[in-house]
Amino acid sequence: MPCTHCGNYCGYCVDDYQQADDYQQVSSKPAADSATTKHSPKYKDFLFGGNVTLYVGPKRKRMEIHKKLPASISPELDKHVNNNMREGIEGKIYLPEEGEEVLTLFTEWAYTGDYASKNDTLPANTGNPKEPKHDPWPSLHKHLQLCAFADKFNVPILKHLAESKFHTEIGPVTIEPNCSRDVSGLSLVIGYAYDNLPSSDWAPKRLALYAAWYLELLRETTSFNDLVLSQPDFLKELLRNVNGQGATSMASPKYTQKATTPSKHHHKQQRRRK
């Protein structure tokens, strides 16, 4: 439920943390139409330069794109397009590690200046238990995949846009008790973010903060515990948020104290052993 003081959905109060550096870094992103995220392609600059063929994924799914477009957007793709090797001469780019849907979204953005993942048009959760709750995690996963693609091929304006969309969509998302889909979805996006993006990036840090808010619910699940064991950078950031001022956990104060400070009983046991 939203905070009665500031209206925020995520278990913290903006008024309490708006001065904290960590909060500012992970909780605010540029709007999707700001100067750092807006891409306005000029068609006359690339329509008459010929085409290049992309071979996407391990199955080499074929995709055609105007040659000058990726070259003008990404210095890394420009190296693939304009070189004296066989790849450049024949006008072919092989991208075996990239997914078809991510390349489709990238191409949509390259031509239009924006992209829409499948879940973008779904209605927001209303909180009415009689209405089916849509699954936000596939769309959030797509935004992270575009972040990783943009980071890999040095397209900062696309990365900022994907981060902005991710930030907007995850804001109202809540983890429901006993909802395995939410836990699995959150574990998926956290695992992907920490596997494919620098741990110092905004998105991994934001996800660690988000997980800290719901730690009391998440810590009882096998998938989340497996995630923690497999992602030491995530665990480090999670504990920093639980112990520090970067987040107010969804857990009760009693649980937070129990998790972060040894109990009196623990001290007594230690003295007896000595």
PDB file of C-alpha atoms in Angstrom:
ATOM      1  CA  MET A   1       0.000   0.000   0.000  1.00  0.00           C
ATOM      2  CA  PRO A   2       1.223   3.553  -0.620  1.00  0.00           C
ATOM      3  CA  CYS A   3       2.735   5.552   2.200  1.00  0.00           C
ATOM      4  CA  THR A   4       0.107   7.777   3.823  1.00  0.00           C
ATOM      5  CA  HIS A   5       2.709  10.522   4.187  1.00  0.00           C
ATOM      6  CA  CYS A   6       4.333  10.766   0.740  1.00  0.00           C
ATOM      7  CA  GLY A   7       2.217   8.393  -1.394  1.00  0.00           C
ATOM      8  CA  ASN A   8       5.123   6.142  -2.376  1.00  0.00           C
ATOM      9  CA  TYR A   9       4.438   2.440  -2.992  1.00  0.00           C
ATOM     10  CA  CYS A  10       7.794   0.933  -2.173  1.00  0.00           C
ATOM     11  CA  GLY A  11       7.959   0.762   1.606  1.00  0.00           C
ATOM     12  CA  TYR A  12       9.960   3.916   2.295  1.00  0.00           C
ATOM     13  CA  CYS A  13       9.100   7.537   2.704  1.00  0.00           C
ATOM     14  CA  VAL A  14      10.604  10.020   0.282  1.00  0.00           C
ATOM     15  CA  ASP A  15      10.551  12.751   2.885  1.00  0.00           C
ATOM     16  CA  ASP A  16      12.728  10.638   5.183  1.00  0.00           C
ATOM     17  CA  TYR A  17      15.413   9.794   2.624  1.00  0.00           C
ATOM     18  CA  GLN A  18      15.463  12.502  -0.001  1.00  0.00           C
ATOM     19  CA  GLN A  19      18.739  13.881   1.365  1.00  0.00           C
ATOM     20  CA  ALA A  20      20.553  10.545   1.376  1.00  0.00           C
ATOM     21  CA  ASP A  21      23.102  10.103  -1.420  1.00  0.00           C
ATOM     22  CA  ASP A  22      22.347   6.403  -1.856  1.00  0.00           C
ATOM     23  CA  TYR A  23      18.648   7.059  -2.178  1.00  0.00           C
ATOM     24  CA  GLN A  24      19.227   9.757  -4.789  1.00  0.00           C
ATOM     25  CA  GLN A  25      21.482   7.477  -6.841  1.00  0.00           C
ATOM     26  CA  VAL A  26      19.118   4.504  -7.024  1.00  0.00           C
ATOM     27  CA  SER A  27      15.684   6.096  -6.866  1.00  0.00           C
ATOM     28  CA  SER A  28      15.762   8.804  -9.526  1.00  0.00           C
ATOM     29  CA  LYS A  29      16.282   8.439 -13.240  1.00  0.00           C
ATOM     30  CA  PRO A  30      15.776  10.894 -16.129  1.00  0.00           C
ATOM     31  CA  ALA A  31      12.350  10.919 -17.713  1.00  0.00           C
ATOM     32  CA  ALA A  32      11.934   8.975 -20.928  1.00  0.00           C
ATOM     33  CA  ASP A  33      11.605  12.190 -22.950  1.00  0.00           C
ATOM     34  CA  SER A  34      14.579  14.022 -21.404  1.00  0.00           C
ATOM     35  CA  ALA A  35      17.657  15.077 -23.365  1.00  0.00           C
ATOM     36  CA  THR A  36      19.684  12.124 -22.086  1.00  0.00           C
ATOM     37  CA  THR A  37      17.148   9.533 -23.294  1.00  0.00           C
ATOM     38  CA  LYS A  38      15.657  11.102 -26.440  1.00  0.00           C
ATOM     39  CA  HIS A  39      16.799   9.737 -29.803  1.00  0.00           C
ATOM     40  CA  SER A  40      15.473  11.454 -32.946  1.00  0.00           C
ATOM     41  CA  PRO A  41      16.741   9.669 -36.065  1.00  0.00           C
ATOM     42  CA  LYS A  42      17.028  11.683 -39.291  1.00  0.00           C
ATOM     43  CA  TYR A  43      15.961   9.342 -42.051  1.00  0.00           C
ATOM     44  CA  LYS A  44      17.735  11.149 -44.880  1.00  0.00           C
ATOM     45  CA  ASP A  45      21.055  10.470 -43.137  1.00  0.00           C
ATOM     46  CA  PHE A  46      20.821   6.691 -43.555  1.00  0.00           C
ATOM     47  CA  LEU A  47      18.137   5.753 -46.102  1.00  0.00           C
ATOM     48  CA  PHE A  48      20.465   5.938 -49.118  1.00  0.00           C
ATOM     49  CA  GLY A  49      23.507   4.158 -47.693  1.00  0.00           C
ATOM     50  CA  GLY A  50      22.557   0.560 -48.452  1.00  0.00           C
ATOM     51  CA  ASN A  51      21.722  -2.276 -46.072  1.00  0.00           C
ATOM     52  CA  VAL A  52      23.586  -4.585 -43.718  1.00  0.00           C
ATOM     53  CA  THR A  53      22.476  -8.060 -42.638  1.00  0.00           C
ATOM     54  CA  LEU A  54      22.401  -9.012 -38.977  1.00  0.00           C
ATOM     55  CA  TYR A  55      22.627 -12.695 -38.033  1.00  0.00           C
ATOM     56  CA  VAL A  56      21.088 -12.869 -34.590  1.00  0.00           C
ATOM     57  CA  GLY A  57      21.425 -15.573 -31.950  1.00  0.00           C
ATOM     58  CA  PRO A  58      22.899 -19.063 -32.184  1.00  0.00           C
ATOM     59  CA  LYS A  59      20.425 -19.920 -34.981  1.00  0.00           C
ATOM     60  CA  ARG A  60      21.567 -16.887 -36.992  1.00  0.00           C
ATOM     61  CA  LYS A  61      18.128 -15.428 -37.523  1.00  0.00           C
ATOM     62  CA  ARG A  62      18.474 -12.980 -40.379  1.00  0.00           C
ATOM     63  CA  MET A  63      17.552  -9.289 -40.014  1.00  0.00           C
ATOM     64  CA  GLU A  64      18.044  -6.440 -42.493  1.00  0.00           C
ATOM     65  CA  ILE A  65      18.797  -2.899 -41.380  1.00  0.00           C
ATOM     66  CA  HIS A  66      20.038   0.258 -43.093  1.00  0.00           C
ATOM     67  CA  LYS A  67      23.819   0.215 -42.922  1.00  0.00           C
ATOM     68  CA  LYS A  68      24.380   3.762 -41.723  1.00  0.00           C
ATOM     69  CA  LEU A  69      21.871   3.532 -38.881  1.00  0.00           C
ATOM     70  CA  PRO A  70      23.670   1.181 -36.447  1.00  0.00           C
ATOM     71  CA  ALA A  71      26.999   2.732 -37.467  1.00  0.00           C
ATOM     72  CA  SER A  72      25.757   6.195 -36.477  1.00  0.00           C
ATOM     73  CA  ILE A  73      24.332   4.986 -33.153  1.00  0.00           C
ATOM     74  CA  SER A  74      27.032   2.686 -31.797  1.00  0.00           C
ATOM     75  CA  PRO A  75      30.810   2.967 -32.158  1.00  0.00           C
ATOM     76  CA  GLU A  76      31.052  -0.781 -31.551  1.00  0.00           C
ATOM     77  CA  LEU A  77      28.553  -1.624 -34.304  1.00  0.00           C
ATOM     78  CA  ASP A  78      30.324   0.882 -36.541  1.00  0.00           C
ATOM     79  CA  LYS A  79      33.453  -1.277 -36.241  1.00  0.00           C
ATOM     80  CA  HIS A  80      31.445  -4.261 -37.457  1.00  0.00           C
ATOM     81  CA  VAL A  81      29.945  -2.337 -40.379  1.00  0.00           C
ATOM     82  CA  ASN A  82      32.917  -0.325 -41.602  1.00  0.00           C
ATOM     83  CA  ASN A  83      36.024  -2.469 -41.768  1.00  0.00           C
ATOM     84  CA  ASN A  84      38.174  -4.156 -44.394  1.00  0.00           C
ATOM     85  CA  MET A  85      37.550  -7.651 -43.079  1.00  0.00           C
ATOM     86  CA  ARG A  86      35.170 -10.119 -44.695  1.00  0.00           C
ATOM     87  CA  GLU A  87      32.347  -9.110 -42.356  1.00  0.00           C
ATOM     88  CA  GLY A  88      32.549  -5.456 -43.360  1.00  0.00           C
ATOM     89  CA  ILE A  89      33.076  -6.100 -47.067  1.00  0.00           C
ATOM     90  CA  GLU A  90      30.093  -8.470 -47.334  1.00  0.00           C
ATOM     91  CA  GLY A  91      27.885  -6.280 -45.141  1.00  0.00           C
ATOM     92  CA  LYS A  92      27.238  -8.896 -42.472  1.00  0.00           C
ATOM     93  CA  ILE A  93      27.200  -8.625 -38.684  1.00  0.00           C
ATOM     94  CA  TYR A  94      27.134 -11.784 -36.572  1.00  0.00           C
ATOM     95  CA  LEU A  95      25.589 -11.400 -33.122  1.00  0.00           C
ATOM     96  CA  PRO A  96      25.398 -14.972 -31.749  1.00  0.00           C
ATOM     97  CA  GLU A  97      24.994 -13.917 -28.102  1.00  0.00           C
ATOM     98  CA  GLU A  98      22.080 -11.535 -28.631  1.00  0.00           C
ATOM     99  CA  GLY A  99      18.391 -12.442 -28.493  1.00  0.00           C
ATOM    100  CA  GLU A 100      15.938 -11.875 -31.316  1.00  0.00           C
ATOM    101  CA  GLU A 101      13.486  -9.872 -29.231  1.00  0.00           C
ATOM    102  CA  VAL A 102      16.191  -7.589 -27.873  1.00  0.00           C
ATOM    103  CA  LEU A 103      17.440  -6.869 -31.406  1.00  0.00           C
ATOM    104  CA  THR A 104      13.854  -6.228 -32.484  1.00  0.00           C
ATOM    105  CA  LEU A 105      13.391  -3.683 -29.687  1.00  0.00           C
ATOM    106  CA  PHE A 106      16.768  -2.112 -30.470  1.00  0.00           C
ATOM    107  CA  THR A 107      15.824  -1.784 -34.141  1.00  0.00           C
ATOM    108  CA  GLU A 108      12.438  -0.289 -33.248  1.00  0.00           C
ATOM    109  CA  TRP A 109      14.189   2.287 -31.082  1.00  0.00           C
ATOM    110  CA  ALA A 110      16.854   2.996 -33.724  1.00  0.00           C
ATOM    111  CA  TYR A 111      14.214   3.836 -36.343  1.00  0.00           C
ATOM    112  CA  THR A 112      11.598   5.564 -34.187  1.00  0.00           C
ATOM    113  CA  GLY A 113      13.374   6.860 -31.090  1.00  0.00           C
ATOM    114  CA  ASP A 114      11.346   4.653 -28.726  1.00  0.00           C
ATOM    115  CA  TYR A 115      10.393   1.044 -28.105  1.00  0.00           C
ATOM    116  CA  ALA A 116       7.522  -0.813 -26.457  1.00  0.00           C
ATOM    117  CA  SER A 117       7.887  -4.170 -24.729  1.00  0.00           C
ATOM    118  CA  LYS A 118       4.882  -6.521 -24.719  1.00  0.00           C
ATOM    119  CA  ASN A 119       3.763  -5.570 -21.207  1.00  0.00           C
ATOM    120  CA  ASP A 120       3.878  -1.797 -21.797  1.00  0.00           C
ATOM    121  CA  THR A 121       0.215  -1.672 -22.818  1.00  0.00           C
ATOM    122  CA  LEU A 122      -1.111  -3.746 -19.913  1.00  0.00           C
ATOM    123  CA  PRO A 123      -3.110  -1.901 -17.230  1.00  0.00           C
ATOM    124  CA  ALA A 124      -1.456  -1.154 -13.918  1.00  0.00           C
ATOM    125  CA  ASN A 125      -2.344  -3.241 -10.879  1.00  0.00           C
ATOM    126  CA  THR A 126      -5.348  -1.644  -9.203  1.00  0.00           C
ATOM    127  CA  GLY A 127      -5.216  -3.503  -5.903  1.00  0.00           C
ATOM    128  CA  ASN A 128      -8.644  -5.026  -6.513  1.00  0.00           C
ATOM    129  CA  PRO A 129      -8.324  -8.729  -5.535  1.00  0.00           C
ATOM    130  CA  LYS A 130     -11.082  -9.668  -8.014  1.00  0.00           C
ATOM    131  CA  GLU A 131      -9.075  -8.366 -10.961  1.00  0.00           C
ATOM    132  CA  PRO A 132      -6.246 -10.579 -12.272  1.00  0.00           C
ATOM    133  CA  LYS A 133      -2.852  -9.124 -11.562  1.00  0.00           C
ATOM    134  CA  HIS A 134      -0.673  -8.828 -14.644  1.00  0.00           C
ATOM    135  CA  ASP A 135       2.876 -10.140 -14.553  1.00  0.00           C
ATOM    136  CA  PRO A 136       5.326  -7.194 -14.651  1.00  0.00           C
ATOM    137  CA  TRP A 137       8.543  -9.222 -14.602  1.00  0.00           C
ATOM    138  CA  PRO A 138       8.897 -10.157 -18.314  1.00  0.00           C
ATOM    139  CA  SER A 139       8.716  -6.488 -19.304  1.00  0.00           C
ATOM    140  CA  LEU A 140      11.191  -5.489 -16.598  1.00  0.00           C
ATOM    141  CA  HIS A 141      13.484  -8.262 -17.809  1.00  0.00           C
ATOM    142  CA  LYS A 142      13.343  -6.869 -21.371  1.00  0.00           C
ATOM    143  CA  HIS A 143      14.350  -3.414 -20.160  1.00  0.00           C
ATOM    144  CA  LEU A 144      17.355  -4.928 -18.391  1.00  0.00           C
ATOM    145  CA  GLN A 145      18.284  -6.885 -21.512  1.00  0.00           C
ATOM    146  CA  LEU A 146      18.296  -3.644 -23.488  1.00  0.00           C
ATOM    147  CA  CYS A 147      20.409  -2.037 -20.762  1.00  0.00           C
ATOM    148  CA  ALA A 148      22.949  -4.849 -21.139  1.00  0.00           C
ATOM    149  CA  PHE A 149      22.862  -4.623 -24.951  1.00  0.00           C
ATOM    150  CA  ALA A 150      23.335  -0.854 -24.838  1.00  0.00           C
ATOM    151  CA  ASP A 151      26.158  -1.198 -22.326  1.00  0.00           C
ATOM    152  CA  LYS A 152      27.901  -3.832 -24.464  1.00  0.00           C
ATOM    153  CA  PHE A 153      27.667  -1.827 -27.690  1.00  0.00           C
ATOM    154  CA  ASN A 154      28.198   1.593 -26.108  1.00  0.00           C
ATOM    155  CA  VAL A 155      24.792   3.188 -26.750  1.00  0.00           C
ATOM    156  CA  PRO A 156      24.347   5.315 -23.609  1.00  0.00           C
ATOM    157  CA  ILE A 157      21.187   7.095 -24.776  1.00  0.00           C
ATOM    158  CA  LEU A 158      19.395   3.740 -25.190  1.00  0.00           C
ATOM    159  CA  LYS A 159      20.681   2.545 -21.832  1.00  0.00           C
ATOM    160  CA  HIS A 160      19.318   5.643 -20.120  1.00  0.00           C
ATOM    161  CA  LEU A 161      15.944   5.154 -21.801  1.00  0.00           C
ATOM    162  CA  ALA A 162      15.736   1.485 -20.768  1.00  0.00           C
ATOM    163  CA  GLU A 163      16.712   2.393 -17.200  1.00  0.00           C
ATOM    164  CA  SER A 164      14.048   5.109 -17.145  1.00  0.00           C
ATOM    165  CA  LYS A 165      11.366   2.676 -18.331  1.00  0.00           C
ATOM    166  CA  PHE A 166      12.528   0.088 -15.790  1.00  0.00           C
ATOM    167  CA  HIS A 167      12.387   2.681 -13.019  1.00  0.00           C
ATOM    168  CA  THR A 168       8.862   3.754 -14.002  1.00  0.00           C
ATOM    169  CA  GLU A 169       7.495   0.217 -14.213  1.00  0.00           C
ATOM    170  CA  ILE A 170       9.006  -1.216 -11.031  1.00  0.00           C
ATOM    171  CA  GLY A 171       7.800   1.694  -8.888  1.00  0.00           C
ATOM    172  CA  PRO A 172       4.242   0.439  -8.250  1.00  0.00           C
ATOM    173  CA  VAL A 173       5.151  -3.272  -8.295  1.00  0.00           C
ATOM    174  CA  THR A 174       4.650  -5.038  -4.969  1.00  0.00           C
ATOM    175  CA  ILE A 175       5.654  -8.498  -3.780  1.00  0.00           C
ATOM    176  CA  GLU A 176       2.553 -10.353  -2.657  1.00  0.00           C
ATOM    177  CA  PRO A 177       2.804 -12.850   0.243  1.00  0.00           C
ATOM    178  CA  ASN A 178       2.907 -16.470  -0.937  1.00  0.00           C
ATOM    179  CA  CYS A 179       3.149 -15.402  -4.585  1.00  0.00           C
ATOM    180  CA  SER A 180       5.812 -17.630  -6.115  1.00  0.00           C
ATOM    181  CA  ARG A 181       5.559 -15.781  -9.442  1.00  0.00           C
ATOM    182  CA  ASP A 182       6.667 -12.511  -7.867  1.00  0.00           C
ATOM    183  CA  VAL A 183       9.588 -14.142  -6.078  1.00  0.00           C
ATOM    184  CA  SER A 184      10.676 -16.009  -9.195  1.00  0.00           C
ATOM    185  CA  GLY A 185      10.304 -12.887 -11.329  1.00  0.00           C
ATOM    186  CA  LEU A 186      12.297 -10.736  -8.940  1.00  0.00           C
ATOM    187  CA  SER A 187      14.999 -13.414  -8.653  1.00  0.00           C
ATOM    188  CA  LEU A 188      15.159 -13.590 -12.453  1.00  0.00           C
ATOM    189  CA  VAL A 189      15.707  -9.869 -12.976  1.00  0.00           C
ATOM    190  CA  ILE A 190      18.186  -9.599 -10.078  1.00  0.00           C
ATOM    191  CA  GLY A 191      20.190 -12.560 -11.360  1.00  0.00           C
ATOM    192  CA  TYR A 192      20.200 -11.147 -14.896  1.00  0.00           C
ATOM    193  CA  ALA A 193      21.212  -7.667 -13.740  1.00  0.00           C
ATOM    194  CA  TYR A 194      24.153  -8.906 -11.656  1.00  0.00           C
ATOM    195  CA  ASP A 195      25.261 -11.346 -14.386  1.00  0.00           C
ATOM    196  CA  ASN A 196      25.142  -8.861 -17.251  1.00  0.00           C
ATOM    197  CA  LEU A 197      25.620  -5.367 -15.851  1.00  0.00           C
ATOM    198  CA  PRO A 198      28.362  -3.848 -13.696  1.00  0.00           C
ATOM    199  CA  SER A 199      27.328  -4.169 -10.059  1.00  0.00           C
ATOM    200  CA  SER A 200      27.992  -0.435  -9.685  1.00  0.00           C
ATOM    201  CA  ASP A 201      25.275   0.400 -12.246  1.00  0.00           C
ATOM    202  CA  TRP A 202      22.001   1.967 -11.200  1.00  0.00           C
ATOM    203  CA  ALA A 203      19.761  -1.036 -11.994  1.00  0.00           C
ATOM    204  CA  PRO A 204      21.556  -3.660  -9.839  1.00  0.00           C
ATOM    205  CA  LYS A 205      21.723  -1.219  -6.951  1.00  0.00           C
ATOM    206  CA  ARG A 206      18.042  -0.356  -7.341  1.00  0.00           C
ATOM    207  CA  LEU A 207      17.099  -4.047  -7.298  1.00  0.00           C
ATOM    208  CA  ALA A 208      19.134  -4.675  -4.151  1.00  0.00           C
ATOM    209  CA  LEU A 209      17.333  -1.781  -2.496  1.00  0.00           C
ATOM    210  CA  TYR A 210      13.990  -3.149  -3.671  1.00  0.00           C
ATOM    211  CA  ALA A 211      14.806  -6.608  -2.290  1.00  0.00           C
ATOM    212  CA  ALA A 212      15.754  -5.062   1.055  1.00  0.00           C
ATOM    213  CA  TRP A 213      12.255  -3.600   1.372  1.00  0.00           C
ATOM    214  CA  TYR A 214      10.718  -7.077   0.999  1.00  0.00           C
ATOM    215  CA  LEU A 215      13.367  -9.107   2.768  1.00  0.00           C
ATOM    216  CA  GLU A 216      11.000 -10.537   5.388  1.00  0.00           C
ATOM    217  CA  LEU A 217       8.915 -12.140   2.635  1.00  0.00           C
ATOM    218  CA  LEU A 218      11.798 -13.118   0.372  1.00  0.00           C
ATOM    219  CA  ARG A 219      14.052 -14.774   2.942  1.00  0.00           C
ATOM    220  CA  GLU A 220      11.593 -17.648   3.408  1.00  0.00           C
ATOM    221  CA  THR A 221      11.789 -18.710  -0.261  1.00  0.00           C
ATOM    222  CA  THR A 222      14.196 -21.209  -1.795  1.00  0.00           C
ATOM    223  CA  SER A 223      14.683 -19.337  -5.073  1.00  0.00           C
ATOM    224  CA  PHE A 224      15.703 -16.130  -3.318  1.00  0.00           C
ATOM    225  CA  ASN A 225      18.084 -17.936  -0.969  1.00  0.00           C
ATOM    226  CA  ASP A 226      19.669 -19.688  -3.957  1.00  0.00           C
ATOM    227  CA  LEU A 227      20.044 -16.312  -5.634  1.00  0.00           C
ATOM    228  CA  VAL A 228      21.799 -14.840  -2.595  1.00  0.00           C
ATOM    229  CA  LEU A 229      24.261 -17.747  -2.507  1.00  0.00           C
ATOM    230  CA  SER A 230      25.082 -17.384  -6.200  1.00  0.00           C
ATOM    231  CA  GLN A 231      25.432 -13.585  -6.294  1.00  0.00           C
ATOM    232  CA  PRO A 232      27.964 -12.299  -3.732  1.00  0.00           C
ATOM    233  CA  ASP A 233      27.852  -8.731  -5.111  1.00  0.00           C
ATOM    234  CA  PHE A 234      24.081  -8.686  -4.680  1.00  0.00           C
ATOM    235  CA  LEU A 235      24.373 -10.039  -1.141  1.00  0.00           C
ATOM    236  CA  LYS A 236      26.881  -7.330  -0.261  1.00  0.00           C
ATOM    237  CA  GLU A 237      24.617  -4.570  -1.576  1.00  0.00           C
ATOM    238  CA  LEU A 238      21.541  -6.131   0.035  1.00  0.00           C
ATOM    239  CA  LEU A 239      23.190  -6.214   3.474  1.00  0.00           C
ATOM    240  CA  ARG A 240      24.411  -2.652   3.026  1.00  0.00           C
ATOM    241  CA  ASN A 241      20.828  -1.524   2.438  1.00  0.00           C
ATOM    242  CA  VAL A 242      19.400  -3.579   5.314  1.00  0.00           C
ATOM    243  CA  ASN A 243      22.014  -2.318   7.773  1.00  0.00           C
ATOM    244  CA  GLY A 244      22.304   1.240   6.471  1.00  0.00           C
ATOM    245  CA  GLN A 245      20.074   4.215   5.811  1.00  0.00           C
ATOM    246  CA  GLY A 246      19.551   3.466   2.113  1.00  0.00           C
ATOM    247  CA  ALA A 247      16.255   1.689   2.687  1.00  0.00           C
ATOM    248  CA  THR A 248      13.484   1.018   5.140  1.00  0.00           C
ATOM    249  CA  SER A 249      12.816  -2.716   4.931  1.00  0.00           C
ATOM    250  CA  MET A 250       9.295  -4.029   4.554  1.00  0.00           C
ATOM    251  CA  ALA A 251      10.217  -6.186   7.534  1.00  0.00           C
ATOM    252  CA  SER A 252       9.148  -5.083  10.975  1.00  0.00           C
ATOM    253  CA  PRO A 253      11.638  -3.229  13.211  1.00  0.00           C
ATOM    254  CA  LYS A 254      11.825  -6.371  15.355  1.00  0.00           C
ATOM    255  CA  TYR A 255      12.998  -8.443  12.383  1.00  0.00           C
ATOM    256  CA  THR A 256      15.459  -5.795  11.244  1.00  0.00           C
ATOM    257  CA  GLN A 257      17.033  -5.639  14.672  1.00  0.00           C
ATOM    258  CA  LYS A 258      17.175  -9.407  14.872  1.00  0.00           C
ATOM    259  CA  ALA A 259      18.892  -9.634  11.504  1.00  0.00           C
ATOM    260  CA  THR A 260      21.475  -6.945  12.089  1.00  0.00           C
ATOM    261  CA  THR A 261      22.427  -7.102  15.780  1.00  0.00           C
ATOM    262  CA  PRO A 262      23.319 -10.084  18.002  1.00  0.00           C
ATOM    263  CA  SER A 263      20.736 -10.854  20.667  1.00  0.00           C
ATOM    264  CA  LYS A 264      21.348 -10.838  24.427  1.00  0.00           C
ATOM    265  CA  HIS A 265      20.896 -14.603  24.404  1.00  0.00           C
ATOM    266  CA  HIS A 266      23.680 -14.867  21.821  1.00  0.00           C
ATOM    267  CA  HIS A 267      26.062 -12.862  24.038  1.00  0.00           C
ATOM    268  CA  LYS A 268      25.237 -15.076  27.049  1.00  0.00           C
ATOM    269  CA  GLN A 269      25.974 -18.204  25.004  1.00  0.00           C
ATOM    270  CA  GLN A 270      29.314 -16.764  23.934  1.00  0.00           C
ATOM    271  CA  ARG A 271      30.299 -15.967  27.531  1.00  0.00           C
ATOM    272  CA  ARG A 272      29.394 -19.498  28.668  1.00  0.00           C
ATOM    273  CA  ARG A 273      31.561 -21.026  25.932  1.00  0.00           C
ATOM    274  CA  LYS A 274      34.514 -18.937  27.002  1.00  0.00           C
TER     275      LYS A 274
END
